[in-house]
């Protein structure tokens, strides 16, 4: 099976050179079935969900709920109503920071994040802390990129209201021990939110085994459309938290005296949902599941190993994130070459990578850098592309140094 043939965008050239797309941690490309699903809905089956009784409205509603079931199965949530459709990871984390914060956080409390978080899993908690007079605490990581789990017990206290941690770091690629964090947190009655943006694209996730209380991810990083994602939350929290936004579809009844809210999950899905995006996400998940996911995981590990071997033999290049458990990401910097210049020279060779602070400035500060270059892999990347990256970097180095 040639996986690349499912992704029409990949066959294009950039300035006459074959596209080598290695910016998958920023966003992944879409298989034809996702493009066709979204097109089909826009061309022949579009009716607003949960409202109309006409045929198209009913069919869209059924397909929207089927997409929720696809997400539920993929992350192994116990109940479909524990899956809330959101605009993406950022939206899911902000939902929790607001609604959980309103219900449980007061002045003097603490929220614990890690030093390797994406800005999306830092700033919403800072905003919450500012609103409530709470304090943000930070669990550091070692030079290798491993979280300092030895420091965790001292950072969890009676004041800790929630721990927020990335499943996989978008810079270092390290897979964090989220189940161990959940166990330690739950022993003290503290819930855990996992930022799954970089966890979900590389294989099914089991939120019950992880025993996290919240898990947020984005559809566009797992071969789905942009503007759609999902938040898993344990039913207990969804019942106890107030709504995040008010509007149509999230209510049972409205009077000027009192409004009552809809049952889960609709209480947290105010307004017209991005149902076309959600159905596209469902198609993406079903597509991904139809590939042999074990084989894909082995293939991506091979790409990562090959990239690590090739890149660490390039003089002057340092890879950040050197732990045994890594997934799909290799980030690096040269001592005397600016990351933006490198990325631009690579682009001229048709190689797309990400450069800059990677939305994780504290990680850059930790290593005393202004930025890095990141290559990130998806199911359709090949060993030839990894070799093209290594050769492209050698060429860029000779041009720029
Ligand atoms: N967290 C992590 C770890 C990420 O990699 C990203 C995307 N770069 C996000 C959060 C934010 O995702 P989105 O922009 O799709 O909301």
JSON list of N, CA and C in Angstrom, two decimals, residues 11 28 42 56 58 73 85 93 101 115 120 140 151 165 173 179 213 232 265 269 271 288 364 382:
[
{"chain": "A", "resi": 11, "resn": "UNK", "atom": "N", "xyz": [2.16, 15.29, -3.82]},
{"chain": "A", "resi": 11, "resn": "UNK", "atom": "CA", "xyz": [2.82, 15.03, -5.11]},
{"chain": "A", "resi": 11, "resn": "UNK", "atom": "C", "xyz": [3.29, 16.32, -5.79]},
{"chain": "A", "resi": 28, "resn": "UNK", "atom": "N", "xyz": [-0.94, 18.55, 9.71]},
{"chain": "A", "resi": 28, "resn": "UNK", "atom": "CA", "xyz": [-0.71, 17.42, 8.80]},
{"chain": "A", "resi": 28, "resn": "UNK", "atom": "C", "xyz": [-1.50, 17.65, 7.51]},
{"chain": "A", "resi": 42, "resn": "UNK", "atom": "N", "xyz": [-20.49, 20.16, 1.65]},
{"chain": "A", "resi": 42, "resn": "UNK", "atom": "CA", "xyz": [-20.73, 21.51, 1.12]},
{"chain": "A", "resi": 42, "resn": "UNK", "atom": "C", "xyz": [-21.52, 21.46, -0.19]},
{"chain": "A", "resi": 56, "resn": "UNK", "atom": "N", "xyz": [-31.87, 16.75, 5.40]},
{"chain": "A", "resi": 56, "resn": "UNK", "atom": "CA", "xyz": [-30.43, 17.06, 5.44]},
{"chain": "A", "resi": 56, "resn": "UNK", "atom": "C", "xyz": [-29.99, 17.38, 6.88]},
{"chain": "A", "resi": 58, "resn": "UNK", "atom": "N", "xyz": [-31.28, 16.19, 9.56]},
{"chain": "A", "resi": 58, "resn": "UNK", "atom": "CA", "xyz": [-31.24, 14.93, 10.32]},
{"chain": "A", "resi": 58, "resn": "UNK", "atom": "C", "xyz": [-30.02, 14.10, 9.95]},
{"chain": "A", "resi": 73, "resn": "UNK", "atom": "N", "xyz": [-14.18, 6.25, 20.42]},
{"chain": "A", "resi": 73, "resn": "UNK", "atom": "CA", "xyz": [-13.51, 4.96, 20.26]},
{"chain": "A", "resi": 73, "resn": "UNK", "atom": "C", "xyz": [-11.99, 5.14, 20.15]},
{"chain": "A", "resi": 85, "resn": "UNK", "atom": "N", "xyz": [-16.97, 18.54, 21.21]},
{"chain": "A", "resi": 85, "resn": "UNK", "atom": "CA", "xyz": [-16.28, 19.09, 20.05]},
{"chain": "A", "resi": 85, "resn": "UNK", "atom": "C", "xyz": [-15.90, 20.55, 20.34]},
{"chain": "A", "resi": 93, "resn": "UNK", "atom": "N", "xyz": [-8.42, 23.61, 26.03]},
{"chain": "A", "resi": 93, "resn": "UNK", "atom": "CA", "xyz": [-7.73, 23.99, 27.27]},
{"chain": "A", "resi": 93, "resn": "UNK", "atom": "C", "xyz": [-8.36, 25.25, 27.86]},
{"chain": "A", "resi": 101, "resn": "UNK", "atom": "N", "xyz": [-11.96, 26.52, 36.38]},
{"chain": "A", "resi": 101, "resn": "UNK", "atom": "CA", "xyz": [-11.51, 27.63, 37.24]},
{"chain": "A", "resi": 101, "resn": "UNK", "atom": "C", "xyz": [-12.66, 28.27, 37.98]},
{"chain": "A", "resi": 115, "resn": "UNK", "atom": "N", "xyz": [7.57, 22.76, 32.50]},
{"chain": "A", "resi": 115, "resn": "UNK", "atom": "CA", "xyz": [8.43, 23.74, 31.83]},
{"chain": "A", "resi": 115, "resn": "UNK", "atom": "C", "xyz": [8.42, 23.55, 30.31]},
{"chain": "A", "resi": 120, "resn": "UNK", "atom": "N", "xyz": [-0.13, 27.30, 24.57]},
{"chain": "A", "resi": 120, "resn": "UNK", "atom": "CA", "xyz": [-1.57, 26.99, 24.75]},
{"chain": "A", "resi": 120, "resn": "UNK", "atom": "C", "xyz": [-1.85, 26.31, 26.07]},
{"chain": "A", "resi": 140, "resn": "UNK", "atom": "N", "xyz": [10.00, 21.41, 36.40]},
{"chain": "A", "resi": 140, "resn": "UNK", "atom": "CA", "xyz": [11.07, 21.54, 35.39]},
{"chain": "A", "resi": 140, "resn": "UNK", "atom": "C", "xyz": [11.37, 20.22, 34.67]},
{"chain": "A", "resi": 151, "resn": "UNK", "atom": "N", "xyz": [10.87, 15.74, 41.39]},
{"chain": "A", "resi": 151, "resn": "UNK", "atom": "CA", "xyz": [10.45, 17.00, 42.02]},
{"chain": "A", "resi": 151, "resn": "UNK", "atom": "C", "xyz": [8.93, 17.12, 42.16]},
{"chain": "A", "resi": 165, "resn": "UNK", "atom": "N", "xyz": [-0.30, 18.98, 31.65]},
{"chain": "A", "resi": 165, "resn": "UNK", "atom": "CA", "xyz": [0.95, 18.44, 31.10]},
{"chain": "A", "resi": 165, "resn": "UNK", "atom": "C", "xyz": [0.73, 17.98, 29.66]},
{"chain": "A", "resi": 173, "resn": "UNK", "atom": "N", "xyz": [9.78, 16.31, 21.56]},
{"chain": "A", "resi": 173, "resn": "UNK", "atom": "CA", "xyz": [9.26, 15.02, 21.10]},
{"chain": "A", "resi": 173, "resn": "UNK", "atom": "C", "xyz": [9.16, 13.98, 22.21]},
{"chain": "A", "resi": 179, "resn": "UNK", "atom": "N", "xyz": [0.57, 8.70, 32.78]},
{"chain": "A", "resi": 179, "resn": "UNK", "atom": "CA", "xyz": [-0.16, 7.80, 33.70]},
{"chain": "A", "resi": 179, "resn": "UNK", "atom": "C", "xyz": [0.44, 7.86, 35.11]},
{"chain": "A", "resi": 213, "resn": "UNK", "atom": "N", "xyz": [-8.07, 13.36, 33.62]},
{"chain": "A", "resi": 213, "resn": "UNK", "atom": "CA", "xyz": [-9.41, 13.90, 33.84]},
{"chain": "A", "resi": 213, "resn": "UNK", "atom": "C", "xyz": [-9.87, 14.71, 32.63]},
{"chain": "A", "resi": 232, "resn": "UNK", "atom": "N", "xyz": [-11.86, 15.66, 25.80]},
{"chain": "A", "resi": 232, "resn": "UNK", "atom": "CA", "xyz": [-12.42, 14.61, 26.65]},
{"chain": "A", "resi": 232, "resn": "UNK", "atom": "C", "xyz": [-12.41, 15.13, 28.08]},
{"chain": "A", "resi": 265, "resn": "UNK", "atom": "N", "xyz": [-23.36, 16.11, 25.89]},
{"chain": "A", "resi": 265, "resn": "UNK", "atom": "CA", "xyz": [-22.24, 17.05, 25.88]},
{"chain": "A", "resi": 265, "resn": "UNK", "atom": "C", "xyz": [-22.64, 18.46, 25.45]},
{"chain": "A", "resi": 269, "resn": "UNK", "atom": "N", "xyz": [-21.43, 22.91, 24.08]},
{"chain": "A", "resi": 269, "resn": "UNK", "atom": "CA", "xyz": [-21.31, 23.14, 22.63]},
{"chain": "A", "resi": 269, "resn": "UNK", "atom": "C", "xyz": [-22.29, 24.23, 22.20]},
{"chain": "A", "resi": 271, "resn": "UNK", "atom": "N", "xyz": [-23.95, 27.37, 20.30]},
{"chain": "A", "resi": 271, "resn": "UNK", "atom": "CA", "xyz": [-23.95, 27.90, 18.93]},
{"chain": "A", "resi": 271, "resn": "UNK", "atom": "C", "xyz": [-23.87, 26.80, 17.89]},
{"chain": "A", "resi": 288, "resn": "UNK", "atom": "N", "xyz": [-7.37, 6.85, 9.40]},
{"chain": "A", "resi": 288, "resn": "UNK", "atom": "CA", "xyz": [-6.13, 6.50, 10.12]},
{"chain": "A", "resi": 288, "resn": "UNK", "atom": "C", "xyz": [-6.25, 5.09, 10.70]},
{"chain": "A", "resi": 364, "resn": "UNK", "atom": "N", "xyz": [12.97, 27.32, 25.01]},
{"chain": "A", "resi": 364, "resn": "UNK", "atom": "CA", "xyz": [14.12, 28.00, 24.42]},
{"chain": "A", "resi": 364, "resn": "UNK", "atom": "C", "xyz": [14.97, 28.64, 25.52]},
{"chain": "A", "resi": 382, "resn": "UNK", "atom": "N", "xyz": [8.95, 9.38, 4.31]},
{"chain": "A", "resi": 382, "resn": "UNK", "atom": "CA", "xyz": [9.77, 8.24, 3.88]},
{"chain": "A", "resi": 382, "resn": "UNK", "atom": "C", "xyz": [11.22, 8.43, 4.36]}
]
